[in-house]
mmCIF file of C-alpha atoms in Angstrom:
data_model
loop_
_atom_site.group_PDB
_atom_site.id
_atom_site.type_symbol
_atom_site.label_atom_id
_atom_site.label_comp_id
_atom_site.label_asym_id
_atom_site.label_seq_id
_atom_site.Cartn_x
_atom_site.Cartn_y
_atom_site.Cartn_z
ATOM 1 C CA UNK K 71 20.896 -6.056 -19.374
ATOM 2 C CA UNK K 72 18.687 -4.490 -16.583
ATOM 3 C CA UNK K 73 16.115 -6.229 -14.662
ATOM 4 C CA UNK K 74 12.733 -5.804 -15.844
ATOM 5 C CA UNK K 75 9.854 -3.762 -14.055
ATOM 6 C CA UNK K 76 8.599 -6.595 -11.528
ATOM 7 C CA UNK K 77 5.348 -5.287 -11.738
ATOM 8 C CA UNK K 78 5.263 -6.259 -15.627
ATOM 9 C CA UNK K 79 6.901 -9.504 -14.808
ATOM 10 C CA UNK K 80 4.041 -10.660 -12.724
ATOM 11 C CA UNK K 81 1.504 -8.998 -15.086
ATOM 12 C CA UNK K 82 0.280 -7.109 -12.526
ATOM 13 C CA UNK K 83 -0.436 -3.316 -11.775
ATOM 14 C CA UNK K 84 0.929 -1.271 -9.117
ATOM 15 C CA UNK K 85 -1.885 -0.719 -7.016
ATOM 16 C CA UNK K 86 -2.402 -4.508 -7.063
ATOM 17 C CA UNK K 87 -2.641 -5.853 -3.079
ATOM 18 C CA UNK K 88 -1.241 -8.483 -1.511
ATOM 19 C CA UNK K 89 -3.056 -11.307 -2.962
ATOM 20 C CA UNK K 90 -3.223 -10.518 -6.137
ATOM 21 C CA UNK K 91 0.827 -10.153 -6.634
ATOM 22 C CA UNK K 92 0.757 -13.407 -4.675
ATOM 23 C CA UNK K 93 -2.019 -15.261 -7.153
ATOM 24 C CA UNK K 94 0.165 -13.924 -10.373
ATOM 25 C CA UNK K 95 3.527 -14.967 -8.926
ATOM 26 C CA UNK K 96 2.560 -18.452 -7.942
ATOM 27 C CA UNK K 97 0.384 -18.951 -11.941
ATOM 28 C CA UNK K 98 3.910 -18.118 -13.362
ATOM 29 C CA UNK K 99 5.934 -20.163 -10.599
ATOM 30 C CA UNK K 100 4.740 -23.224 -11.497
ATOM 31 C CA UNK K 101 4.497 -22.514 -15.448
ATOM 32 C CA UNK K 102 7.909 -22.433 -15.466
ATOM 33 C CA UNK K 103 8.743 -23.867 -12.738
ATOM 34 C CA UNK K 104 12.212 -26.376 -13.598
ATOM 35 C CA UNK K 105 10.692 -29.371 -12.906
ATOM 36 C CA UNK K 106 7.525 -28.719 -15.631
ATOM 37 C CA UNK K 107 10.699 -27.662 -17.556
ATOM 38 C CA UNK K 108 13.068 -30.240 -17.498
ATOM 39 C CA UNK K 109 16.182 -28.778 -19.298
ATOM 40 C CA UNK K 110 14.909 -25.463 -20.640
ATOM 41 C CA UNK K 111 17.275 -22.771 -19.876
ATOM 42 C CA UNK K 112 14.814 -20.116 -20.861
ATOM 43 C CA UNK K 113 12.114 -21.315 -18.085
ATOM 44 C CA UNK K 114 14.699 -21.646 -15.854
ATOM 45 C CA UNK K 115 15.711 -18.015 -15.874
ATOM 46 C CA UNK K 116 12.360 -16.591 -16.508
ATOM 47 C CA UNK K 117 11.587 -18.902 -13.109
ATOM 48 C CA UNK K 118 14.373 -17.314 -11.712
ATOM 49 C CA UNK K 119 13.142 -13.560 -12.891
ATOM 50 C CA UNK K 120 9.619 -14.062 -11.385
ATOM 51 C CA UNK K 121 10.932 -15.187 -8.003
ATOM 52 C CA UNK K 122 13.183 -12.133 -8.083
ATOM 53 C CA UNK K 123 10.078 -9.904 -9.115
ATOM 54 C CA UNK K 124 7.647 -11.305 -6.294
ATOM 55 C CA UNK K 125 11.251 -10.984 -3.722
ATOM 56 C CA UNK K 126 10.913 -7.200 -4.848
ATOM 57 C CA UNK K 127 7.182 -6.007 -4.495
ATOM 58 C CA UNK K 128 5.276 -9.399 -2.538
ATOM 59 C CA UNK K 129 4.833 -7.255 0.344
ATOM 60 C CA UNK K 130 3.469 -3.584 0.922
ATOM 61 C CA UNK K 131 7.075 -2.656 2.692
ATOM 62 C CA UNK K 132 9.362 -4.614 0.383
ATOM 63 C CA UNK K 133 6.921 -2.128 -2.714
ATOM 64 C CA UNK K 134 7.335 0.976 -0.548
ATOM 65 C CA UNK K 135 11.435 0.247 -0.751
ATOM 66 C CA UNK K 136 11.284 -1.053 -4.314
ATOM 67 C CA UNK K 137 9.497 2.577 -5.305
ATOM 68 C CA UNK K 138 12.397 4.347 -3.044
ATOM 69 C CA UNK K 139 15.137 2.256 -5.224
ATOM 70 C CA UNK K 140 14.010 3.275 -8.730
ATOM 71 C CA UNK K 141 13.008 6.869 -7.424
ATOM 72 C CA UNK K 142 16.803 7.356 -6.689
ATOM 73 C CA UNK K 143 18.366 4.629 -8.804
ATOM 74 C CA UNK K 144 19.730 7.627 -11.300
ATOM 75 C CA UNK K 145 21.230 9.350 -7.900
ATOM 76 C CA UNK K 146 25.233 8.851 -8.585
ATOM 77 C CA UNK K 147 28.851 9.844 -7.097
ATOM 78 C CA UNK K 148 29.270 13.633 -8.331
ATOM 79 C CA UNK K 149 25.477 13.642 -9.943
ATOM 80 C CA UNK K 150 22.882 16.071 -9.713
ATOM 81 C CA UNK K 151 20.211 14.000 -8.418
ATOM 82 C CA UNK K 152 17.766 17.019 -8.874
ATOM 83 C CA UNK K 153 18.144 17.335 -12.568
ATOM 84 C CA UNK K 154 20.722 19.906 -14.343
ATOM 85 C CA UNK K 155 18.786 22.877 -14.892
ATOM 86 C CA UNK K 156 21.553 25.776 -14.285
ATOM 87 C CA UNK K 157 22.783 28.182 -17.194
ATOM 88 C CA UNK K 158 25.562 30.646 -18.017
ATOM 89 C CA UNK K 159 25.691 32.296 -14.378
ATOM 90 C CA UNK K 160 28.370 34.796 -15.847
ATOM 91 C CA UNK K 161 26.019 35.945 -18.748
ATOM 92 C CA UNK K 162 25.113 39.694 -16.831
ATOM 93 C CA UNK K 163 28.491 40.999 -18.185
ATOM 94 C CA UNK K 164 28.490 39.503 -21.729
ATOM 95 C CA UNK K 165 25.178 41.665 -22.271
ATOM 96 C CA UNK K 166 27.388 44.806 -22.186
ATOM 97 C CA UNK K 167 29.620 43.818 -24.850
ATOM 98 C CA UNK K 168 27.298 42.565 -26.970
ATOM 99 C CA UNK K 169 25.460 45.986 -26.719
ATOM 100 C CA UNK K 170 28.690 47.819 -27.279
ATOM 101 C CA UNK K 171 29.841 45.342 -30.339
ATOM 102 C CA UNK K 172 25.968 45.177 -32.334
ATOM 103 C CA UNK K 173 24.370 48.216 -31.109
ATOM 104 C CA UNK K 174 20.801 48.646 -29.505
ATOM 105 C CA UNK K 175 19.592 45.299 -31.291
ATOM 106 C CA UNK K 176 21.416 43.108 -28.956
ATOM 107 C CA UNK K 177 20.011 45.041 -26.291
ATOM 108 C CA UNK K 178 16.673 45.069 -27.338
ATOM 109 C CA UNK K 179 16.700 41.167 -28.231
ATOM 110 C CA UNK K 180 17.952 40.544 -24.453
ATOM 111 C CA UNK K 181 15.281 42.995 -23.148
ATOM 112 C CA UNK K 182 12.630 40.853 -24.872
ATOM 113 C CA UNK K 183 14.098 37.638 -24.081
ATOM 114 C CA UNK K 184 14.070 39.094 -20.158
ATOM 115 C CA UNK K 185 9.895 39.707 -20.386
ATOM 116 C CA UNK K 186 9.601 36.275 -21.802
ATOM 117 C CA UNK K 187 6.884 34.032 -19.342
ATOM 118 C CA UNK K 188 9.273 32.465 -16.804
ATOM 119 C CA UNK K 189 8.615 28.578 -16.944
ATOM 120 C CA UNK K 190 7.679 26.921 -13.807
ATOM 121 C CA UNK K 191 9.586 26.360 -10.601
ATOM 122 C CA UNK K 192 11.023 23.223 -9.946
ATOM 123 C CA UNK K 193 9.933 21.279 -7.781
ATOM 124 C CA UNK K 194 11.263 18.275 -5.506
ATOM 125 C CA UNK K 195 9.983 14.598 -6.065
ATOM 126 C CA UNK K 196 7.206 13.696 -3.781
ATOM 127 C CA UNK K 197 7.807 11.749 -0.180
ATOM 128 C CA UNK K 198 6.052 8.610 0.049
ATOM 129 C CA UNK K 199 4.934 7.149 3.873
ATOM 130 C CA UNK K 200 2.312 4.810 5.288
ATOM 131 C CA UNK K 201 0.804 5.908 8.662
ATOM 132 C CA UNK K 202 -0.766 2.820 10.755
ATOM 133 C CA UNK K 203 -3.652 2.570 13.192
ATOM 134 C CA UNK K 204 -6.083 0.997 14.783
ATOM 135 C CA UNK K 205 -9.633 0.663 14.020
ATOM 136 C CA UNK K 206 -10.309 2.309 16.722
ATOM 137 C CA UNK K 207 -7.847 5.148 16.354
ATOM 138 C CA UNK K 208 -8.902 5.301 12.176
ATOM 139 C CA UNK K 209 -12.525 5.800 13.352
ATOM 140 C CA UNK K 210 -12.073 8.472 16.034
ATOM 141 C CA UNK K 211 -9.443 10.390 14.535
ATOM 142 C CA UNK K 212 -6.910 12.907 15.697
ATOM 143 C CA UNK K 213 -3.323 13.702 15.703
ATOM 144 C CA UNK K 214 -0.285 11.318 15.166
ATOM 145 C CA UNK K 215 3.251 11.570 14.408
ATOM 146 C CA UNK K 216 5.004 10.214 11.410
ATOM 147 C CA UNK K 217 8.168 9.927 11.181
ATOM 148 C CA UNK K 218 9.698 9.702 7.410
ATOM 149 C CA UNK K 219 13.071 10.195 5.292
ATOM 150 C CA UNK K 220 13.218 13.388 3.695
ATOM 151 C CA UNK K 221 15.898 13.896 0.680
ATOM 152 C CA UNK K 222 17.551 17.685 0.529
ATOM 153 C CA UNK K 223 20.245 18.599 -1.802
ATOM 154 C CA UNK K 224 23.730 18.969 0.008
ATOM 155 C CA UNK K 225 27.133 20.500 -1.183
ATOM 156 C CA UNK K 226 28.675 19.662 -4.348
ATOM 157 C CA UNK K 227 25.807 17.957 -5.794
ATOM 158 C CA UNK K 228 25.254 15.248 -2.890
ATOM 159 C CA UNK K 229 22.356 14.584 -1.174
ATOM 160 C CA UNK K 230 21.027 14.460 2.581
ATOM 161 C CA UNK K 231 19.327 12.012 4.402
ATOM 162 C CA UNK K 232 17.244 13.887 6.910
ATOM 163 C CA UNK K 233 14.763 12.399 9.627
ATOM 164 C CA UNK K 234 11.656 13.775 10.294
ATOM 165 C CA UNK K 235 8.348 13.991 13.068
ATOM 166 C CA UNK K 236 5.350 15.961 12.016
ATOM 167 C CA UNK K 237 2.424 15.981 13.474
ATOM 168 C CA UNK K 238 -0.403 14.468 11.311
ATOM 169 C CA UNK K 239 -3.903 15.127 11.395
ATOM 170 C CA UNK K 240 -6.618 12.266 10.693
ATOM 171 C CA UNK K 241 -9.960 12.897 10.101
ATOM 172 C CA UNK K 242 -12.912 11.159 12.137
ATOM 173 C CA UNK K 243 -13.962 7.888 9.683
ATOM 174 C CA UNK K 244 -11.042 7.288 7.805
ATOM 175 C CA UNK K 245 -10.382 4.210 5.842
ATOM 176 C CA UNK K 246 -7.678 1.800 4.872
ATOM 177 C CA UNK K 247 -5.628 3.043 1.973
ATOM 178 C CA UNK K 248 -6.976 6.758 2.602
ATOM 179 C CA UNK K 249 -4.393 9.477 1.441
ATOM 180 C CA UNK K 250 -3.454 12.463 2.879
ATOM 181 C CA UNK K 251 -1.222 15.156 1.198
ATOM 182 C CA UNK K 252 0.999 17.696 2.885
ATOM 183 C CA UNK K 253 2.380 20.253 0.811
ATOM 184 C CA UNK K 254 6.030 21.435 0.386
ATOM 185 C CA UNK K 255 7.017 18.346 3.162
ATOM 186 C CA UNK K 256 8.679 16.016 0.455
ATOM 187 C CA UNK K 257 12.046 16.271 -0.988
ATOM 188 C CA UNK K 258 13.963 19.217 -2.048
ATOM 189 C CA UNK K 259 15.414 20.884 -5.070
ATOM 190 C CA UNK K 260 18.142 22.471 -5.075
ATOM 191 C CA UNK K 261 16.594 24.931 -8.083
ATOM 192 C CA UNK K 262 13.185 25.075 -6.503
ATOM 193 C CA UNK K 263 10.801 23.770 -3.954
ATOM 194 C CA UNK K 264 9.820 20.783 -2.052
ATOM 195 C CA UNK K 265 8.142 18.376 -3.507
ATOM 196 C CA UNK K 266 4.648 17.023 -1.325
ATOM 197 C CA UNK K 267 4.440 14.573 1.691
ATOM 198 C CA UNK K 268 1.698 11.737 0.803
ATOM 199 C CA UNK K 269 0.986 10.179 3.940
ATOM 200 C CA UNK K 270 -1.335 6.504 3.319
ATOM 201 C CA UNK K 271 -3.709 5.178 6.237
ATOM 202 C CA UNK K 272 -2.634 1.307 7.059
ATOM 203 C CA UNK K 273 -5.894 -0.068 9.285
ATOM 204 C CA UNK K 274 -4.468 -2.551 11.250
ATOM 205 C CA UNK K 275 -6.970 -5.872 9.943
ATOM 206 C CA UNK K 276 -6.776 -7.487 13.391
ATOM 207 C CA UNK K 277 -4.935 -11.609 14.017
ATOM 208 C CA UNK K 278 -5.138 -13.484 10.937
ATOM 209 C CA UNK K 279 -6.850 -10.879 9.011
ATOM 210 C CA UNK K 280 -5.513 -9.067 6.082
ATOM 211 C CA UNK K 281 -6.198 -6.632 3.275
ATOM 212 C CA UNK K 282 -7.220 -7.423 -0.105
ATOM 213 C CA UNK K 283 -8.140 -4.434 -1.677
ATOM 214 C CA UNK K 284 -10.646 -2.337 0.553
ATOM 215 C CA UNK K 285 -11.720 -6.031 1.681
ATOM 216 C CA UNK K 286 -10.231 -7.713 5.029
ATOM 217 C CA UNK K 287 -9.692 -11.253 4.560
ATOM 218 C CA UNK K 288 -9.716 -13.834 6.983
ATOM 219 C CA UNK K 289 -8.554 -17.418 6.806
ATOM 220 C CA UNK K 290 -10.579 -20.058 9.100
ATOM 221 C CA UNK K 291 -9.742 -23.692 9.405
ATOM 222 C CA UNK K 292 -12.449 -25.670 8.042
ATOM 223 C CA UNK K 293 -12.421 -29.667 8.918
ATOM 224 C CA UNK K 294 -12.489 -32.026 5.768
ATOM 225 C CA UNK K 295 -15.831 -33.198 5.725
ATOM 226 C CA UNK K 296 -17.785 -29.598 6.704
ATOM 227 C CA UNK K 297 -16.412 -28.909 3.204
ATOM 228 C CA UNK K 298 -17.787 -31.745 1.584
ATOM 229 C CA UNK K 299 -20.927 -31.666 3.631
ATOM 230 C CA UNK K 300 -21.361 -28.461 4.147
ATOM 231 C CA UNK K 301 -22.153 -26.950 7.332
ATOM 232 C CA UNK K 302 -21.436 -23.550 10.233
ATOM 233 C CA UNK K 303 -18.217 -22.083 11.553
ATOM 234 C CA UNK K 304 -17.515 -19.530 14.293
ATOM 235 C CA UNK K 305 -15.899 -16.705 13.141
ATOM 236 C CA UNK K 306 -13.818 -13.932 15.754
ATOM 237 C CA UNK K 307 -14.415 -10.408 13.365
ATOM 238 C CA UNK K 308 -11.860 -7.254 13.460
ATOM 239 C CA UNK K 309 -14.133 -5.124 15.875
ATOM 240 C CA UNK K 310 -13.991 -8.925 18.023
ATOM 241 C CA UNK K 311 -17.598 -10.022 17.618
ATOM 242 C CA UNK K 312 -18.302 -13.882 17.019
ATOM 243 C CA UNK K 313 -20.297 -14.836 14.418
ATOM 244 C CA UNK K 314 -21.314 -17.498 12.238
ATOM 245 C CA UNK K 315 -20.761 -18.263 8.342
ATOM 246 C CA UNK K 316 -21.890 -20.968 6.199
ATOM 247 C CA UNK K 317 -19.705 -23.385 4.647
ATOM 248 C CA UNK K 318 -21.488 -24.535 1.052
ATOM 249 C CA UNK K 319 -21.518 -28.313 0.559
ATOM 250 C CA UNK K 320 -18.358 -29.101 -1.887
ATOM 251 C CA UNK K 321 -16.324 -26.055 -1.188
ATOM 252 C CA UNK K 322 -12.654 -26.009 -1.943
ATOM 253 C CA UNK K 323 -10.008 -24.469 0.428
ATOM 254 C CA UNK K 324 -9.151 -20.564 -0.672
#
């Protein structure tokens, strides 16, 4: 039986962040978790299928390799990973003898089939890479090279791994999560054209800082009884300014 989509394992969508996959997997890690379960062999291996689906997509890099997986999954020995869109290549001749054998009907019927609309080209699946920077460097701007896997049909059917550097521009004030889109610089077709590059900012959050959306979120250590009491912590921010936040009496950690 195949694996289920981890995404609808953990109930969660696929632009979901960090966090969130994190919150879902732990609700359903201790629901059926074995020791709440205590000889239920249908927990267990649900248990066993949510750890698997959180191993797959708990991490922006382990979701960027689980989308490379099922883009290609279909790609086998002596496929055509590119789809099997070729006809009757020896068909030119045939039209001859089919004029000869029914007279100008045939002809005319191929004429009219030849002015038909031509469908769309085909085109290559899109490329998928993450870009990272600084603040500083997503603020400013300029140009920075990516490097990325691009996938071009090869002889017989196979495909090609091929490495590449481009150069890639970033405008002045971007922000986390920003996409930029680089035509024809995805991966081929071996019936048509590239598919597109799209190229995703990653804004470094700063130390023990990260990304929850289009929120940074930092964790701070809070003593036992400023969260009963209540009280002020110092805070070090992403652009490295101190500051200070208050801690409501009765809070609970997270």
């Amino acid at each position: 039986m195949a694996a289920r989509d981890p995404y609808q394992v953990l109930g969660v969508s696929r632009g979901a962040s960090d966090a969130e996959i994190k919150k879902a997997f732990r609700k359903l890690a201790r629901q059926y978790h074995p020791d709440r379960n205590e000889g239920s062999a249908n927990a267990e291996a649900r248990f066993k299928e949510v750890q698997a689906a959180y191993d797959a997509i708990g991490t922006a890099e382990n979701r960027r390799k689980h989308e490379q997986e099922q883009m290609f999954s279909g790609f086998g020995a002596g496929g055509n990973p590119f789809g099997n869109r070729g006809g009757f290549a020896g068909m030119g001749g045939m039209e001859d003898v089919f004029s000869q054998m029914f007279g100008k009907s045939m002809a005319g019927a191929q004429q009219q089939q030849r002015s038909a609309p031509r469908p769309p080209q085909e085109r290559g699946h899109n490329a998928n890479a993450w870009i990272d920077l600084t603040p500083e460097e997503a603020t400013n701007g300029g140009s920075f090279n990516l490097t990325y896997t691009q996938l071009i049909p090869g002889s017989h059917g196979s495909i090609e791994r091929k490495r590449r550097t481009l150069k890639i521009t970033v405008k002045p004030k971007s922000k986390h999560g920003t996409e930029i889109r680089i035509k024809d610089q995805g991966h081929g077709h071996p019936q048509g054209v590239n598919g597109d590059l799209i190229v995703k900012i990653r804004v470094d959050p700063g130390e023990g800082c990260r990304w929850d959306g289009d929120r940074i979120v930092k964790e701070v250590e809070v003593s036992y009884s400023t969260l009963v009491l209540g009280g002020k912590v110092t805070v070090t921010l992403p652009d490295g300014v101190k500051g200070k936040i208050t801690i409501p009496p009765l809070s609970q950690v997270g």
